[in-house]
PDB file of C-alpha atoms and ligand atoms in Angstrom:
ATOM      1  CA  MET A   1       0.000   0.000   0.000  1.00  0.00           C
ATOM      2  CA  GLU A   2       1.033   3.571  -0.630  1.00  0.00           C
ATOM      3  CA  CYS A   3       1.407   6.061   2.183  1.00  0.00           C
ATOM      4  CA  LEU A   4      -1.658   6.449   4.428  1.00  0.00           C
ATOM      5  CA  PHE A   5      -1.910  10.213   3.937  1.00  0.00           C
ATOM      6  CA  CYS A   6      -1.662   9.822   0.133  1.00  0.00           C
ATOM      7  CA  GLU A   7      -4.592   7.390   0.423  1.00  0.00           C
ATOM      8  CA  ILE A   8      -6.529   9.980   2.444  1.00  0.00           C
ATOM      9  CA  VAL A   9      -5.831  12.611  -0.248  1.00  0.00           C
ATOM     10  CA  LYS A  10      -7.143  10.197  -2.916  1.00  0.00           C
ATOM     11  CA  GLY A  11     -10.258   9.553  -0.840  1.00  0.00           C
ATOM     12  CA  ASN A  12      -9.471   5.845  -0.482  1.00  0.00           C
ATOM     13  CA  ILE A  13      -9.359   6.248   3.306  1.00  0.00           C
ATOM     14  CA  PRO A  14     -12.026   8.486   4.880  1.00  0.00           C
ATOM     15  CA  SER A  15     -11.168  11.601   6.839  1.00  0.00           C
ATOM     16  CA  THR A  16     -13.022  14.486   8.444  1.00  0.00           C
ATOM     17  CA  LYS A  17     -11.877  17.397   6.309  1.00  0.00           C
ATOM     18  CA  VAL A  18     -11.640  20.857   7.790  1.00  0.00           C
ATOM     19  CA  TYR A  19      -9.909  22.619   4.872  1.00  0.00           C
ATOM     20  CA  GLU A  20      -8.958  21.838   1.298  1.00  0.00           C
ATOM     21  CA  ASP A  21      -7.453  23.753  -1.587  1.00  0.00           C
ATOM     22  CA  GLU A  22      -5.475  22.784  -4.681  1.00  0.00           C
ATOM     23  CA  THR A  23      -2.362  21.824  -2.761  1.00  0.00           C
ATOM     24  CA  VAL A  24      -3.312  21.434   0.905  1.00  0.00           C
ATOM     25  CA  LEU A  25      -5.617  19.177   2.887  1.00  0.00           C
ATOM     26  CA  ALA A  26      -6.433  19.500   6.588  1.00  0.00           C
ATOM     27  CA  PHE A  27      -8.400  16.904   8.527  1.00  0.00           C
ATOM     28  CA  LYS A  28      -9.106  15.883  12.110  1.00  0.00           C
ATOM     29  CA  ASP A  29      -6.589  13.609  13.781  1.00  0.00           C
ATOM     30  CA  ILE A  30      -8.156  10.196  14.412  1.00  0.00           C
ATOM     31  CA  ASN A  31      -6.655  10.101  17.925  1.00  0.00           C
ATOM     32  CA  PRO A  32      -7.032  13.656  19.220  1.00  0.00           C
ATOM     33  CA  MET A  33      -4.608  14.820  21.924  1.00  0.00           C
ATOM     34  CA  ALA A  34      -6.473  18.102  22.540  1.00  0.00           C
ATOM     35  CA  PRO A  35     -10.010  19.455  21.981  1.00  0.00           C
ATOM     36  CA  VAL A  36      -8.782  20.703  18.582  1.00  0.00           C
ATOM     37  CA  HIS A  37      -6.294  18.388  16.848  1.00  0.00           C
ATOM     38  CA  ILE A  38      -5.969  18.868  13.118  1.00  0.00           C
ATOM     39  CA  LEU A  39      -3.386  17.558  10.662  1.00  0.00           C
ATOM     40  CA  VAL A  40      -2.334  19.772   7.760  1.00  0.00           C
ATOM     41  CA  ILE A  41      -0.592  18.108   4.821  1.00  0.00           C
ATOM     42  CA  PRO A  42       0.524  18.898   1.295  1.00  0.00           C
ATOM     43  CA  LYS A  43      -1.664  16.847  -1.066  1.00  0.00           C
ATOM     44  CA  GLU A  44       1.393  15.885  -3.040  1.00  0.00           C
ATOM     45  CA  HIS A  45       3.952  13.726  -1.245  1.00  0.00           C
ATOM     46  CA  ILE A  46       6.637  16.418  -1.565  1.00  0.00           C
ATOM     47  CA  ALA A  47       8.582  15.423   1.558  1.00  0.00           C
ATOM     48  CA  ASP A  48       8.660  12.594   4.086  1.00  0.00           C
ATOM     49  CA  SER A  49       9.398  14.920   6.989  1.00  0.00           C
ATOM     50  CA  ALA A  50      10.641  18.365   7.985  1.00  0.00           C
ATOM     51  CA  ALA A  51      14.146  17.026   7.346  1.00  0.00           C
ATOM     52  CA  ASP A  52      13.335  17.091   3.612  1.00  0.00           C
ATOM     53  CA  ILE A  53      12.382  20.766   3.330  1.00  0.00           C
ATOM     54  CA  THR A  54      14.465  22.323   0.533  1.00  0.00           C
ATOM     55  CA  PRO A  55      14.475  25.478  -1.600  1.00  0.00           C
ATOM     56  CA  GLU A  56      12.393  23.489  -4.134  1.00  0.00           C
ATOM     57  CA  ASN A  57       9.497  22.743  -1.779  1.00  0.00           C
ATOM     58  CA  SER A  58       9.717  25.479   0.859  1.00  0.00           C
ATOM     59  CA  ALA A  59       7.131  27.682  -0.897  1.00  0.00           C
ATOM     60  CA  ALA A  60       4.588  24.889  -0.489  1.00  0.00           C
ATOM     61  CA  ILE A  61       5.487  24.650   3.202  1.00  0.00           C
ATOM     62  CA  ALA A  62       5.106  28.433   3.585  1.00  0.00           C
ATOM     63  CA  HIS A  63       1.631  28.140   2.046  1.00  0.00           C
ATOM     64  CA  ILE A  64       0.784  25.440   4.595  1.00  0.00           C
ATOM     65  CA  PHE A  65       1.667  27.866   7.388  1.00  0.00           C
ATOM     66  CA  GLU A  66      -0.652  30.504   5.918  1.00  0.00           C
ATOM     67  CA  ILE A  67      -3.395  27.870   5.981  1.00  0.00           C
ATOM     68  CA  ILE A  68      -2.514  26.930   9.562  1.00  0.00           C
ATOM     69  CA  ALA A  69      -3.132  30.551  10.620  1.00  0.00           C
ATOM     70  CA  LYS A  70      -6.448  30.547   8.720  1.00  0.00           C
ATOM     71  CA  ILE A  71      -7.600  27.264  10.283  1.00  0.00           C
ATOM     72  CA  ALA A  72      -6.610  28.437  13.768  1.00  0.00           C
ATOM     73  CA  LYS A  73      -8.821  31.523  13.307  1.00  0.00           C
ATOM     74  CA  GLU A  74     -11.702  29.446  11.931  1.00  0.00           C
ATOM     75  CA  GLN A  75     -11.415  27.034  14.860  1.00  0.00           C
ATOM     76  CA  GLY A  76     -11.533  29.923  17.325  1.00  0.00           C
ATOM     77  CA  LEU A  77      -8.037  29.326  18.697  1.00  0.00           C
ATOM     78  CA  ASP A  78      -7.684  33.020  19.522  1.00  0.00           C
ATOM     79  CA  ASN A  79      -5.976  32.285  22.825  1.00  0.00           C
ATOM     80  CA  GLY A  80      -3.179  30.337  21.150  1.00  0.00           C
ATOM     81  CA  PHE A  81      -2.300  26.937  19.795  1.00  0.00           C
ATOM     82  CA  ARG A  82       0.678  24.713  19.063  1.00  0.00           C
ATOM     83  CA  VAL A  83       2.065  23.516  15.716  1.00  0.00           C
ATOM     84  CA  ILE A  84       4.142  20.334  15.748  1.00  0.00           C
ATOM     85  CA  ALA A  85       6.030  18.472  13.035  1.00  0.00           C
ATOM     86  CA  ASN A  86       7.276  15.179  14.433  1.00  0.00           C
ATOM     87  CA  SER A  87      10.265  14.217  12.296  1.00  0.00           C
ATOM     88  CA  GLY A  88      12.121  10.943  12.074  1.00  0.00           C
ATOM     89  CA  GLU A  89      12.593   8.252  14.654  1.00  0.00           C
ATOM     90  CA  ASP A  90      13.694  10.463  17.534  1.00  0.00           C
ATOM     91  CA  GLY A  91      10.821  12.811  16.705  1.00  0.00           C
ATOM     92  CA  ALA A  92       8.429   9.846  17.073  1.00  0.00           C
ATOM     93  CA  GLN A  93       7.049  10.334  13.565  1.00  0.00           C
ATOM     94  CA  THR A  94       4.728   7.479  12.574  1.00  0.00           C
ATOM     95  CA  ILE A  95       3.556   8.561   9.117  1.00  0.00           C
ATOM     96  CA  GLN A  96       6.274   9.474   6.640  1.00  0.00           C
ATOM     97  CA  HIS A  97       4.335  12.115   4.678  1.00  0.00           C
ATOM     98  CA  ILE A  98       5.192  15.580   5.980  1.00  0.00           C
ATOM     99  CA  HIS A  99       2.418  16.919   8.171  1.00  0.00           C
ATOM    100  CA  PHE A 100       1.809  19.565  10.799  1.00  0.00           C
ATOM    101  CA  HIS A 101      -0.299  19.005  13.889  1.00  0.00           C
ATOM    102  CA  ILE A 102      -2.424  21.926  15.102  1.00  0.00           C
ATOM    103  CA  LEU A 103      -3.248  21.438  18.777  1.00  0.00           C
ATOM    104  CA  GLY A 104      -5.429  23.753  20.808  1.00  0.00           C
ATOM    105  CA  GLY A 105      -8.670  24.398  22.607  1.00  0.00           C
ATOM    106  CA  LYS A 106      -7.079  24.061  26.045  1.00  0.00           C
ATOM    107  CA  LYS A 107      -3.958  25.193  27.894  1.00  0.00           C
ATOM    108  CA  LEU A 108      -1.317  22.764  26.625  1.00  0.00           C
ATOM    109  CA  PRO A 109       1.450  21.391  28.856  1.00  0.00           C
ATOM    110  CA  GLU A 110       4.441  23.740  29.061  1.00  0.00           C
ATOM    111  CA  LYS A 111       6.826  20.808  28.869  1.00  0.00           C
ATOM    112  CA  MET A 112       7.086  19.608  25.277  1.00  0.00           C
ATOM    113  CA  ALA A 113       9.348  16.624  25.726  1.00  0.00           C
TER     114      ALA A 113
HETATM  115  P1  LIG B   1       2.984  11.527  13.634  1.00  0.00           P
HETATM  116  O1  LIG B   1       3.139  10.663  14.839  1.00  0.00           O
HETATM  117  O2  LIG B   1       3.471  12.934  13.801  1.00  0.00           O
HETATM  118  O3  LIG B   1       3.541  10.862  12.388  1.00  0.00           O
HETATM  119  O4  LIG B   1       1.428  11.737  13.448  1.00  0.00           O
HETATM  120  C1  LIG B   1       0.600  10.890  12.754  1.00  0.00           C
HETATM  121  C2  LIG B   1      -0.786  11.216  13.226  1.00  0.00           C
HETATM  122  O5  LIG B   1      -1.702  10.665  12.296  1.00  0.00           O
HETATM  123  C3  LIG B   1      -1.155  10.633  14.600  1.00  0.00           C
HETATM  124  O6  LIG B   1      -1.497  11.705  15.484  1.00  0.00           O
HETATM  125  C4  LIG B   1      -2.347   9.733  14.316  1.00  0.00           C
HETATM  126  O7  LIG B   1      -3.333   9.774  15.318  1.00  0.00           O
HETATM  127  C5  LIG B   1      -2.857  10.291  13.001  1.00  0.00           C
HETATM  128  N1  LIG B   1      -3.585   9.350  12.160  1.00  0.00           N
HETATM  129  C6  LIG B   1      -3.249   8.066  11.866  1.00  0.00           C
HETATM  130  N2  LIG B   1      -4.134   7.533  11.022  1.00  0.00           N
HETATM  131  C7  LIG B   1      -5.077   8.486  10.787  1.00  0.00           C
HETATM  132  C8  LIG B   1      -6.269   8.544  10.005  1.00  0.00           C
HETATM  133  N3  LIG B   1      -6.696   7.499   9.285  1.00  0.00           N
HETATM  134  N4  LIG B   1      -6.983   9.691  10.004  1.00  0.00           N
HETATM  135  C9  LIG B   1      -6.572  10.748  10.747  1.00  0.00           C
HETATM  136  N5  LIG B   1      -5.452  10.776  11.467  1.00  0.00           N
HETATM  137  C10 LIG B   1      -4.714   9.652  11.502  1.00  0.00           C
HETATM  138 ZN1  LIG B   2       2.127  10.320   1.074  1.00  0.00          ZN
END
């Protein structure tokens, strides 16, 4: 099987979409760690992780961050939120299709690791 998030983009695996445009998809995390827990991904598998961000794909990543700000506003996260990109084994990444977690809706723990 191809990557799980590529299958979600194709619609072969269902997801609860919160945002979609030509290049970006955002959907609810299946195992939420906060009242709001959304994953934001490039539709195209342009990178496995944040370790693969290059001059060639960084514009797409910048666009994702514009969308993150938009989603945070739409979700009412006016008091703040956290963006996380788990990367590689030490980063405890489980799905090797670059993605950004938006976590919010409560006061998150100050300790991140
Ligand atoms: P990471 O550990 O950073 O690679 O994050 C992968 C995230 O994908 C985890 O938070 C999972 O809960 C989430 N996840 C796994 N499968 C699905 C799915 N089918 N739909 C939505 N989120 C998923
Ligand atoms: Zn993929």
